[in-house]
Coordinates of C-alpha atoms and ligand atoms in Angstrom, one line a residue:
X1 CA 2.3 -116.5 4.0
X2 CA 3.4 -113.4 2.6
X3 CA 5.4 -111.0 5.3
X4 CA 4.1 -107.8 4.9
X5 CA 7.1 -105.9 6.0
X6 CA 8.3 -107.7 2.3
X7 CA 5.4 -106.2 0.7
X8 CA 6.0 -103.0 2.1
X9 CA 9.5 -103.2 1.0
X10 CA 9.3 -104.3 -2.5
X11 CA 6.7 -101.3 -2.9
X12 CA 9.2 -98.9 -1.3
X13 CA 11.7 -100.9 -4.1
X14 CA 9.1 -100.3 -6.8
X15 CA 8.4 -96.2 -5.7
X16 CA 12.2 -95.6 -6.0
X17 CA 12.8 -97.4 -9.3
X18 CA 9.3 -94.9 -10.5
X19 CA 11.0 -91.9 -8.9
X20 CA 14.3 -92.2 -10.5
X21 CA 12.7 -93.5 -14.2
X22 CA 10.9 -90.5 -13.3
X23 CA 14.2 -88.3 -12.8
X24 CA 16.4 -90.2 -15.5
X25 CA 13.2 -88.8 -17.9
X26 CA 13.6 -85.8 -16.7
X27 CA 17.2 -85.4 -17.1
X28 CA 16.9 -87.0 -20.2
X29 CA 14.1 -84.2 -21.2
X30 CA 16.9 -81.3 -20.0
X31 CA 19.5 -82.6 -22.2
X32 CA 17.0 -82.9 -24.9
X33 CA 16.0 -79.2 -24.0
X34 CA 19.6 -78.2 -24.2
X35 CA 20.4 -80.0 -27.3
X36 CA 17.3 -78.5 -28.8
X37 CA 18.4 -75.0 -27.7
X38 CA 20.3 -73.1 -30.5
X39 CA 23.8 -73.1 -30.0
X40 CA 24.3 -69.4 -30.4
X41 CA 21.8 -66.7 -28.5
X42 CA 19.8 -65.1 -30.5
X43 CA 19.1 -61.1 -30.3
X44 CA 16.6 -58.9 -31.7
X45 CA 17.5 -55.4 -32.9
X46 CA 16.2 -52.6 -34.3
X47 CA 17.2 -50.3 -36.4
X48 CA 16.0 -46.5 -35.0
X49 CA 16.3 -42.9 -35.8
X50 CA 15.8 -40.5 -38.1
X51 CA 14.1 -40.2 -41.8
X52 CA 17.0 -41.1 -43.9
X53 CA 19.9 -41.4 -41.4
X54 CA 20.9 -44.3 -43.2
X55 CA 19.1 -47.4 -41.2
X56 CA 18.1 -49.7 -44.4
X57 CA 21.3 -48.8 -46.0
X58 CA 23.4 -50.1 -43.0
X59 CA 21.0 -53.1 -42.3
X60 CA 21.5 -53.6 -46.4
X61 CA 25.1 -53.2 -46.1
X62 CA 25.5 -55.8 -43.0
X63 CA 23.6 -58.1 -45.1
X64 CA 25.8 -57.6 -48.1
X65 CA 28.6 -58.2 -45.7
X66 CA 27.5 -61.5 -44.4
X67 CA 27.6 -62.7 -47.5
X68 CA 23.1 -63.4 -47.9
X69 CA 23.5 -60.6 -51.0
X70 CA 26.0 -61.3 -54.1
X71 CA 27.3 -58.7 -56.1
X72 CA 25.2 -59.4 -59.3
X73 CA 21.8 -58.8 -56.7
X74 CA 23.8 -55.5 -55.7
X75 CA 24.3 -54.4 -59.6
X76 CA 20.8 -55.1 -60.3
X77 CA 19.7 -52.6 -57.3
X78 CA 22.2 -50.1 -58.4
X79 CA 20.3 -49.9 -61.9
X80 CA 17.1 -50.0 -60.6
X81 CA 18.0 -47.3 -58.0
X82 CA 19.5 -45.2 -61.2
X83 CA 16.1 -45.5 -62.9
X84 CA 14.5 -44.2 -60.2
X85 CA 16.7 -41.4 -59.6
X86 CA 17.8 -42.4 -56.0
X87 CA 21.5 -43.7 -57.0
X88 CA 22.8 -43.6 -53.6
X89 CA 20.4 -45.8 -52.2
X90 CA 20.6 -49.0 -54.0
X91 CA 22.1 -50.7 -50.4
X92 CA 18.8 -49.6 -48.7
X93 CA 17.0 -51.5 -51.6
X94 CA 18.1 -54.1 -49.7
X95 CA 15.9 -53.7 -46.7
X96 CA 13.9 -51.4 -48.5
X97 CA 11.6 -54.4 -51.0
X98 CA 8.4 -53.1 -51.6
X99 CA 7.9 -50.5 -54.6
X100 CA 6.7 -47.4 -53.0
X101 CA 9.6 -47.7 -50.7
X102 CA 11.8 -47.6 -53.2
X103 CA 10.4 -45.0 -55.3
X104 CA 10.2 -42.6 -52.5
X105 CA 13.3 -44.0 -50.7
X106 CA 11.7 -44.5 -47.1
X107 CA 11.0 -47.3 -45.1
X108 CA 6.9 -47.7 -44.7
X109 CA 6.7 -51.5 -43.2
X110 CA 9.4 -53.0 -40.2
X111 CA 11.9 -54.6 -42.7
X112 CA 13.3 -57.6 -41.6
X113 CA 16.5 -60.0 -41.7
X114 CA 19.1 -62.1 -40.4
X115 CA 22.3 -62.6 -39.8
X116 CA 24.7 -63.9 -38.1
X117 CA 28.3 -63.0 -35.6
X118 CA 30.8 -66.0 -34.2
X119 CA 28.5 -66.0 -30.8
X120 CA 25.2 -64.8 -32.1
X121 CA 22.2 -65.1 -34.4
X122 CA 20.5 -61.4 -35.0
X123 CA 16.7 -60.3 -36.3
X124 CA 17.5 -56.9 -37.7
X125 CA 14.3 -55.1 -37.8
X126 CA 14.7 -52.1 -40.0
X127 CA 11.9 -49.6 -39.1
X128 CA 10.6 -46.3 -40.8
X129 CA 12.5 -43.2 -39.8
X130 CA 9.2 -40.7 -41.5
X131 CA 7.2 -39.7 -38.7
X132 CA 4.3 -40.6 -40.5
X133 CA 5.0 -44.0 -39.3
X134 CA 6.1 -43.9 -36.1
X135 CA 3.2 -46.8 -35.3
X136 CA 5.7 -49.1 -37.4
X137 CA 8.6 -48.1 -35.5
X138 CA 6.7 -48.8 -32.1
X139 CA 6.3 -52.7 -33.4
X140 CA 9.6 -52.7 -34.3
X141 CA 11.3 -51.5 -31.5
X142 CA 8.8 -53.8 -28.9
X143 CA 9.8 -56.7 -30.5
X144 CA 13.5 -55.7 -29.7
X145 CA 16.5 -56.1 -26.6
X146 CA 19.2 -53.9 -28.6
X147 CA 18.8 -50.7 -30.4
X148 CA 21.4 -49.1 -33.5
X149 CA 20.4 -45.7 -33.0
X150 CA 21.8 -44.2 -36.6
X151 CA 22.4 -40.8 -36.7
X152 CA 23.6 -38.7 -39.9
X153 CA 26.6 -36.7 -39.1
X154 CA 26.3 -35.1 -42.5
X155 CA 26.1 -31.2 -42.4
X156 CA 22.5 -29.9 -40.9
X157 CA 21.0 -33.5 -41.0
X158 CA 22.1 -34.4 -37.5
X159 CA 20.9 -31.3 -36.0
X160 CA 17.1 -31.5 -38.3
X161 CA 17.3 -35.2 -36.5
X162 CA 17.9 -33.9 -33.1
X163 CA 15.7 -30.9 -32.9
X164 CA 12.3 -31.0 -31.9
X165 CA 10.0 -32.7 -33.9
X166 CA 12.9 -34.4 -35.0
X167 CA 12.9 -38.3 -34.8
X168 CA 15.9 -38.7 -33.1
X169 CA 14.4 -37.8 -29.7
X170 CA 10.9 -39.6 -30.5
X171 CA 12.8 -42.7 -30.7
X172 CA 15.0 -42.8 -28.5
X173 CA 12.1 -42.3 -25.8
X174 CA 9.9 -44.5 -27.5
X175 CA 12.6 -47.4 -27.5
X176 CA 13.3 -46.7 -23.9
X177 CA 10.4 -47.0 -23.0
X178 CA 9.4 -50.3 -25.3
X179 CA 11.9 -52.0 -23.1
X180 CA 15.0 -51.7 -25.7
X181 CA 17.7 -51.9 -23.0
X182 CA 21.3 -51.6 -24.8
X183 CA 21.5 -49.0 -27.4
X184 CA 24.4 -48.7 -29.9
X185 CA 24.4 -45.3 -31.4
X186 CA 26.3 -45.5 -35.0
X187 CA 27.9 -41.8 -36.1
X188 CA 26.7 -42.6 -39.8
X189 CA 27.7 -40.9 -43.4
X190 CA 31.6 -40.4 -41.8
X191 CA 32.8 -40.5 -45.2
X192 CA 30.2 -37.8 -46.6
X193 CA 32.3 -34.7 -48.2
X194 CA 30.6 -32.6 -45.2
X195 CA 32.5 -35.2 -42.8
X196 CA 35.3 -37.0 -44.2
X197 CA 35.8 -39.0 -40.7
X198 CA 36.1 -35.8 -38.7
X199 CA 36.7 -36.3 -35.2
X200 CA 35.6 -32.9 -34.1
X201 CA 32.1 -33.7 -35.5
X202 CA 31.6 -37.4 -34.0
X203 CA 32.5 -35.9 -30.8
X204 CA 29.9 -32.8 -31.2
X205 CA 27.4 -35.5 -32.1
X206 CA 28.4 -38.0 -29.2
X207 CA 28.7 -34.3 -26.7
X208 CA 24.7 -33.4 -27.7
X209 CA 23.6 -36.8 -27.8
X210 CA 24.8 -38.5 -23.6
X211 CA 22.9 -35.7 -21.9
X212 CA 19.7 -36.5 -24.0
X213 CA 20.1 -40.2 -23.3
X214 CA 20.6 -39.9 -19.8
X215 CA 17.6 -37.8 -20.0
X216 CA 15.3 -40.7 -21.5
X217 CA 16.9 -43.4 -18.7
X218 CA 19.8 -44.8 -20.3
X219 CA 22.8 -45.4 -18.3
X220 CA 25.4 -44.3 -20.8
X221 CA 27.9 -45.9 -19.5
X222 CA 26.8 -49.4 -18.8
X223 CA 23.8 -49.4 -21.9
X224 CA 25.0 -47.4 -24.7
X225 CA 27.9 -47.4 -27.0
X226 CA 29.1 -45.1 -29.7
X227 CA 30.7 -45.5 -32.4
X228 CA 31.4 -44.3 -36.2
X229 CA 30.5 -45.6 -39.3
X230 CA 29.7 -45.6 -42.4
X231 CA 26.9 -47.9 -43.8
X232 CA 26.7 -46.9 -47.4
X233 CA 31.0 -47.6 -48.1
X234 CA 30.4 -50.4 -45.5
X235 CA 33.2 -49.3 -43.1
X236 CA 34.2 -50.0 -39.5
X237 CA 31.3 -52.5 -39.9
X238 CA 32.6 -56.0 -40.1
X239 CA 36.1 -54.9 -39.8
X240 CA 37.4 -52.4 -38.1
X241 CA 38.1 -48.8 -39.5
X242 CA 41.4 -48.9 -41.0
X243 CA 44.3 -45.8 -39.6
X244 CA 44.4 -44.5 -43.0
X245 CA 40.8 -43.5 -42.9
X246 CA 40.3 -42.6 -39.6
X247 CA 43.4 -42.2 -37.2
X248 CA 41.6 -41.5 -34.1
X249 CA 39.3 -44.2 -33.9
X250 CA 40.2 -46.8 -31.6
X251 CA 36.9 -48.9 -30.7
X252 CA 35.1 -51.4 -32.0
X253 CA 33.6 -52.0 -35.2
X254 CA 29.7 -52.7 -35.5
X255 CA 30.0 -56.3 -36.0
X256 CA 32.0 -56.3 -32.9
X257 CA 30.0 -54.1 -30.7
X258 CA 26.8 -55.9 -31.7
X259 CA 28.4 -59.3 -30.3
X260 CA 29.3 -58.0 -27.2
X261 CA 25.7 -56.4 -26.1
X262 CA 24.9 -58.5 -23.2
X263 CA 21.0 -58.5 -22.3
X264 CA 19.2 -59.3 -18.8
X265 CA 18.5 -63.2 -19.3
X266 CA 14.9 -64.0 -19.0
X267 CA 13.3 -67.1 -17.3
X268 CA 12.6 -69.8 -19.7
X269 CA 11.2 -71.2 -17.1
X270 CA 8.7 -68.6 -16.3
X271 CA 5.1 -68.6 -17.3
X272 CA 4.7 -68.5 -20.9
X273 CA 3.8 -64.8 -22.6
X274 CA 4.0 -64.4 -26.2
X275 CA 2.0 -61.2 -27.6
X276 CA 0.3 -61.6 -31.0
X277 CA 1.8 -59.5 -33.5
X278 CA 0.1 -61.1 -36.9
X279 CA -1.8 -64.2 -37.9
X280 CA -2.6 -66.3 -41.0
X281 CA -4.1 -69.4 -42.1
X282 CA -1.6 -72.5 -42.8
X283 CA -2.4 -75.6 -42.0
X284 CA -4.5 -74.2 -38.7
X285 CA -3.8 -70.9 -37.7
X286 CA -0.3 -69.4 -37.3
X287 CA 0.2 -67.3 -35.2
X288 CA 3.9 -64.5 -34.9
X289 CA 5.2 -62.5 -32.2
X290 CA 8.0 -63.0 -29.7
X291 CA 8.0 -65.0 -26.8
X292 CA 8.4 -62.4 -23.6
X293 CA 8.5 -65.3 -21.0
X294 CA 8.2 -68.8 -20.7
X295 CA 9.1 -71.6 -23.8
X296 CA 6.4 -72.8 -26.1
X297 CA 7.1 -76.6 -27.5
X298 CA 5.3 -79.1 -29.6
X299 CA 2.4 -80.7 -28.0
X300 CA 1.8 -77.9 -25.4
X301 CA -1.6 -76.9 -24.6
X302 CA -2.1 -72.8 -24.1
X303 CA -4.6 -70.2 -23.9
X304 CA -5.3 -67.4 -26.2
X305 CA -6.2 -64.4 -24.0
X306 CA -8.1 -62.6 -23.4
X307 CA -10.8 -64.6 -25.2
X308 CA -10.1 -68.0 -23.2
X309 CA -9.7 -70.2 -26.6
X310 CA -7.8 -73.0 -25.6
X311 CA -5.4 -74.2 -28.1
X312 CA -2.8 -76.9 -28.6
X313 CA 0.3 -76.2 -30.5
X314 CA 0.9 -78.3 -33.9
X315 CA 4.3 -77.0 -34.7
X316 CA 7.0 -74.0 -33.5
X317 CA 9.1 -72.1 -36.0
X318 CA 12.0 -70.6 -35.8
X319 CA 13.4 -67.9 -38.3
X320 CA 12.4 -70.3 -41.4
X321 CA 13.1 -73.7 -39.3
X322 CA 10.9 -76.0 -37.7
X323 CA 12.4 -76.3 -34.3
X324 CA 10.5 -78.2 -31.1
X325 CA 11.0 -75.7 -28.6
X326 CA 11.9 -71.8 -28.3
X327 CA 12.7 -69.8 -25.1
X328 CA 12.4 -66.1 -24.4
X329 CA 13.4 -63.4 -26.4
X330 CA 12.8 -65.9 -30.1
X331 CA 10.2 -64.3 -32.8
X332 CA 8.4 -67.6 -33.5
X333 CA 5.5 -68.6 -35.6
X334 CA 3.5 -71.3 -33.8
X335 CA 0.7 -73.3 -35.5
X336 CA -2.0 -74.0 -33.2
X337 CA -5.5 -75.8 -33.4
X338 CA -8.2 -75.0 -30.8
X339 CA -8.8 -71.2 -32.7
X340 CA -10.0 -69.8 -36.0
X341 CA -7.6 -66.9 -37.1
X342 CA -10.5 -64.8 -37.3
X343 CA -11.4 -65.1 -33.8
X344 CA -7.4 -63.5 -33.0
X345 CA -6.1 -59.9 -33.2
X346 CA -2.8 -58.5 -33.1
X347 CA -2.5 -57.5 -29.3
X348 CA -3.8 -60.8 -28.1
X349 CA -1.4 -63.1 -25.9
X350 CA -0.7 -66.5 -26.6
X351 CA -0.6 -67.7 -22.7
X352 CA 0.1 -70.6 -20.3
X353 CA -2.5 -72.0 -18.6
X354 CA -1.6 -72.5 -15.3
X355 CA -1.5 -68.8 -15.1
X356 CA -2.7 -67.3 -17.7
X357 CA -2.1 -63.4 -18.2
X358 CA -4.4 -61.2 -17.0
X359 CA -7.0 -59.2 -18.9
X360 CA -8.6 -56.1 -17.9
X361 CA -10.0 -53.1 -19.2
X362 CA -8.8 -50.7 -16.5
X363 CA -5.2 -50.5 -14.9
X364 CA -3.1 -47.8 -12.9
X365 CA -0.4 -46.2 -14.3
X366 CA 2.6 -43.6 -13.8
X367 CA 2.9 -41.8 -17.3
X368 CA 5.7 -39.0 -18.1
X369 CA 3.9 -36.4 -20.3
X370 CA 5.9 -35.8 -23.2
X371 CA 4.3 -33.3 -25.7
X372 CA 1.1 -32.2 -25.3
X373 CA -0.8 -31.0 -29.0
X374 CA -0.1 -27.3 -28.9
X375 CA 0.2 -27.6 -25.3
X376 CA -3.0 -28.8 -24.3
X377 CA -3.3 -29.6 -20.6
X378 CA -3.9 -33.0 -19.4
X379 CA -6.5 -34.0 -17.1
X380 CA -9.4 -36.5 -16.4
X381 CA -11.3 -37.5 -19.7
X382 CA -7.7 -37.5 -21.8
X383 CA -8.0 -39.3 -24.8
X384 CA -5.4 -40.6 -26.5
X385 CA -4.4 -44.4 -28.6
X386 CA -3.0 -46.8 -26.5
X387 CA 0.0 -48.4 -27.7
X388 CA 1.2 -51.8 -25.6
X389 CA 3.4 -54.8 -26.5
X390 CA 1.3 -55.5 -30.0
X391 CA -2.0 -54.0 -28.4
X392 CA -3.4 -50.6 -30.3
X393 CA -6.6 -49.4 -28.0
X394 CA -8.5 -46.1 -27.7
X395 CA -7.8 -45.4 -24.2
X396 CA -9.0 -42.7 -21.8
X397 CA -7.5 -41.3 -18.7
X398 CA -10.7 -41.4 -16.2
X399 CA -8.6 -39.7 -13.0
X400 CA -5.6 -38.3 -11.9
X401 CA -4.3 -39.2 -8.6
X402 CA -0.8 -38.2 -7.5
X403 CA 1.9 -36.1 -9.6
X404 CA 5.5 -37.1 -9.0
X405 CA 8.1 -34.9 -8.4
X406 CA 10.4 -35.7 -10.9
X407 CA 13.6 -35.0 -9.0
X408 CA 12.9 -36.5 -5.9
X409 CA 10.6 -38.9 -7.8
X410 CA 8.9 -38.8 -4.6
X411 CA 4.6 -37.9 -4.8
X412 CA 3.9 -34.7 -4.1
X413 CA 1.2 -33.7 -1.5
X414 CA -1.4 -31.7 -3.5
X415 CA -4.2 -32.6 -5.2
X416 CA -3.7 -32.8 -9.0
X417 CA -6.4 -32.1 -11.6
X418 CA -4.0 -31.5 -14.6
X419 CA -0.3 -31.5 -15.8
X420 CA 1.4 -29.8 -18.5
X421 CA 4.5 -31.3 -20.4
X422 CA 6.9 -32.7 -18.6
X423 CA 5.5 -33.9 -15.5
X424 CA 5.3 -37.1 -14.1
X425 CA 1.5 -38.3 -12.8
X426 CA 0.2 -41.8 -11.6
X427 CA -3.5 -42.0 -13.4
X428 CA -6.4 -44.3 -14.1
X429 CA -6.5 -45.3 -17.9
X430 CA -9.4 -47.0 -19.1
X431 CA -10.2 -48.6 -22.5
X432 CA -13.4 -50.4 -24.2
X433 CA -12.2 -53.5 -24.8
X434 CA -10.4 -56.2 -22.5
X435 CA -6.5 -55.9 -22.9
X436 CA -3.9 -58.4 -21.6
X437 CA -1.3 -56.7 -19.4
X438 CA 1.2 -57.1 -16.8
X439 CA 3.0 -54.4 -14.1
X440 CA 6.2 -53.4 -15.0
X441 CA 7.7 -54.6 -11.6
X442 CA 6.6 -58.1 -12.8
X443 CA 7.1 -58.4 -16.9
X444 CA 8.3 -54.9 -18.0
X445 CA 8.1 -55.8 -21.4
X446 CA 5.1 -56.3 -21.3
X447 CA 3.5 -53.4 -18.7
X448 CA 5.5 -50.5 -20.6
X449 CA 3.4 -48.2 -23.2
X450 CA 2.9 -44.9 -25.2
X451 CA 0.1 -42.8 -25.4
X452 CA -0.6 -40.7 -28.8
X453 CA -2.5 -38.3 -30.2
X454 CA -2.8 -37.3 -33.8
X455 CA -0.1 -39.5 -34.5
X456 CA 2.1 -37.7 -32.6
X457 CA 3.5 -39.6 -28.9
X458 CA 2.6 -37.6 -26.1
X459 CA 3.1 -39.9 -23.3
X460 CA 5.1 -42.6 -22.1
X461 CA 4.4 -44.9 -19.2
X462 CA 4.2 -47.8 -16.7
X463 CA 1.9 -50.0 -15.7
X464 CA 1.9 -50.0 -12.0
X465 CA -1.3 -51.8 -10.9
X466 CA -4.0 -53.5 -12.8
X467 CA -7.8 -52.9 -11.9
X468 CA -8.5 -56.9 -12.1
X469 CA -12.4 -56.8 -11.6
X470 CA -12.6 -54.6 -14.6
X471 CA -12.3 -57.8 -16.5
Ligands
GTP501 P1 14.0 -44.0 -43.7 O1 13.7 -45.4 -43.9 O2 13.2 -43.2 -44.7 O3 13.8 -43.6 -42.3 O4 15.5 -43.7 -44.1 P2 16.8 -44.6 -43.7 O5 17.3 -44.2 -42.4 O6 16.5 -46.0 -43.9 O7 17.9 -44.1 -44.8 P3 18.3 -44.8 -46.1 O8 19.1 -46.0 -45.8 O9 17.2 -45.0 -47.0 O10 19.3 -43.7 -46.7 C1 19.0 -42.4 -46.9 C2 20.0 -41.7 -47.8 O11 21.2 -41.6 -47.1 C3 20.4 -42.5 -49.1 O12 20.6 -41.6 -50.1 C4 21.6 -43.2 -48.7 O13 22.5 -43.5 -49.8 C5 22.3 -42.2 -47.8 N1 23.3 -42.8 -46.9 C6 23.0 -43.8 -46.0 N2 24.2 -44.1 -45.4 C7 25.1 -43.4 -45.9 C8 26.6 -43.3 -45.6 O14 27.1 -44.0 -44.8 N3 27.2 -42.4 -46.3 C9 26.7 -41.5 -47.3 N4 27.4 -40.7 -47.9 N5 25.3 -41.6 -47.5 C10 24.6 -42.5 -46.9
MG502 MG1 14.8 -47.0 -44.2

């Protein structure tokens, strides 16, 4: 006879020997995880400001720097950039690869590269300055953590930046409110004749500028950091500025400051959000973007929303390597199976399943009216584009419910039925199609957004509820 207390115990045996296997896998799948992760953290910036501050010269410049661009590649730009009339801006032809960029010397299309510091591996995207294509800049600066704000400190080019209309001012609000959170503003063209590394202009520059950026929500002390350059000689970039050039200057170089921006960590743990920036055929359908929350690995099953498909992923890349896993805050190209590419747009969200992000095609918002088209007012049946993560939607406001005083930030008591510039309001915003979205509170990269008009921006905002039977 068997005793059944001996049963019962070799079953308890057998249950503990499962639950640590069980553990032992699972530590075993952490140190595979770590060993997996990069060694160095990876950061996304982009390049800001305005038209022909110098932002593709100095992303050119760091790459010739880091050694990705030899000195025959450089000649070779410098004849082509003769040709074409445009001598000075052979380091921009760097970033700059596509013909009618180069001809007109502006960016057009997000430029990007990568390089790398002792402690971290960068995405510079290089996006247009032209206000023509301020859309561009918007996908550039939602796909980034850290902002190089360039400014021109040549004579009359700063101020033409920082007036209204300018660019300088767009962008800054627009990267604020894209959820760039460190911003380095670089004092570019030092050396220009107008200049020549004078201290009384960087500090003019840095004097307009902190007001404005406290203005748009940066905490100047703690998020931004100033400092001078000069991107087309390539100085106080990897080095630091040398006393014969510039005595006064006693701070970092760019190199420098760009490896000590320190951004909020985000939960690789957390439920997996990647919006859709672009899509092709290869082998399945790949699809780009950057992973907002959550890790994406080999094997994984997801969901594309807000059409439901589900997929399974084939393969995750990384830069140009394959890797088998890729955390927050990595632009990744993931094959999956499970979707035809036609059957994804840009805006879509490549989502866990367990909870999947939500789609809706009405939502609750607190919006800060920028600049209304030759002042119009704003009120209920407000039309504007809607510009969020990688989604571009026609959007309309359908009601206006509270305006916010902005000093108190508290609601006010009266009934609102329009705003002018300036004001803060809490509204209804609805558009035609179903659009995956979070609240700010919970994923602010993804619940932040832009209204505009006529290809101008004329509102910025926050998601602050979402209306989930619109779905
Ligand atoms: P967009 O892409 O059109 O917004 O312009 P950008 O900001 O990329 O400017 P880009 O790098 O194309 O440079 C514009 C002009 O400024 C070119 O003629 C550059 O040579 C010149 N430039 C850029 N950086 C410097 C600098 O540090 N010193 C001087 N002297 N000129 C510079
Ligand atoms: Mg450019």
């Amino acid at each position: 006879m068997i005793d059944s207390k001996e049963v019962v115990h070799n079953q308890a045996v057998e249950v503990e020997k499962k639950v640590k296997e069980k553990e032992n896998s699972a530590l075993d799948d952490e140190a595979a995880f770590e060993k997996e992760l990069p060694k160095k953290r990876h950061l996304n910036v982009v390049f800001i400001g305005h038209v022909d501050a110098g932002k593709s010269t100095t992303g050119g410049q760091i790459l010739f720097l880091s050694g990705q661009v030899d000195d025959r590649t450089i000649q070779k730009y410098e004849k082509e950039a003769k040709d074409k009339s445009r001598e000075s801006w052979y380091m921009a032809y760097i970033m700059d690869t596509n013909e009618e960029e180069r001809v007109k010397g502006k960016t057009v299309e997000v430029g990007r590269a990568h390089f790398e510091t002792e402690m971290t591996r960068f995405t510079i995207l290089d996006a247009p300055g032209h206000k023509s294509y301020v859309p561009n800049m918007i996908s550039g600066a939602s796909q980034a953590d850290v902002g190089v704000l360039v400014i021109s400190a040549r004579k009359g080019e700063f101020e033409t930046g920082y007036e209204r209309g300018g660019q300088t001012r767009e962008h800054v609000q627009l990267a604020k409110t894209l959820g760039v959170s460190k911003l380095l503003v670089v004092v570019n063209k030092m050396d220009d004749p107008t200049v020549n590394w004078s201290k009384e202009r960087y500090d003019e520059i840095e004097s307009k500028m902190t007001p404005f950026l406290k203005l748009s929500g940066y905490n100047v002390k703690k998020d931004v950091q100033f400092l001078p350059i000069s991107g087309l000689i390539g100085t106080n970039m990897k080095t630091r500025v040398d006393k014969s050039v510039c005595s006064w200057w006693g701070g970092p170089c760019l190199f420098e400051a760009l490896d000590a921006t320190e951004i909020p960590q985000r939960d690789p743990k957390g439920p997996f959000r990647m919006p859709i920036i672009d899509k092709f055929k290869d082998m399945g359908t790949v699809v780009m973007g950057k992973v907002e929350s959550g890790s994406v690995r080999e094997g994984d099953s997801m969901v594309v929303m807000p059409n439901k498909a589900h997929v399974k992923v084939l393969a995750v890349f990384c830069d140009e390597d394959k890797v088998k896993r890729a955390g927050p805050g990595e632009n990744v190209r993931v094959r999956l199976s499970g979707v035809e590419e036609e059957d994804i747009l840009s805006g879509f969200v490549l989502s866990s399943i367990s909870r999947p992000i939500p789609s809706v095609s009405e939502f609750e918002a607190q919006l800060q009216i920028l600049e209304l088209l030759d002042n119009a007012i704003f009120t209920a049946g407000y039309k504007a584009v809607l510009h969020i993560h990688a989604v571009v939607e026609e959007c309309e406001i359908v009601e206006l419910l509270q305006q916010i005083d902005p000093k108190t930030k508290k609601p006010m008591k009266r009934k609102v039925l329009f705003v002018k510039n300036g004001a803060f309001v809490v509204c209804r915003v609805q558009v035609n199609n179903l659009i995956c979205i979070e609240k700010f509170s919970d994923f602010p990269q993804l619940g932040r957004f832009t209204l505009r008009t006529e290809g101008k921006t004329v509102a910025v905002g926050k998601v602050t509820g979402l209306n989930l039977s619109s779905a």
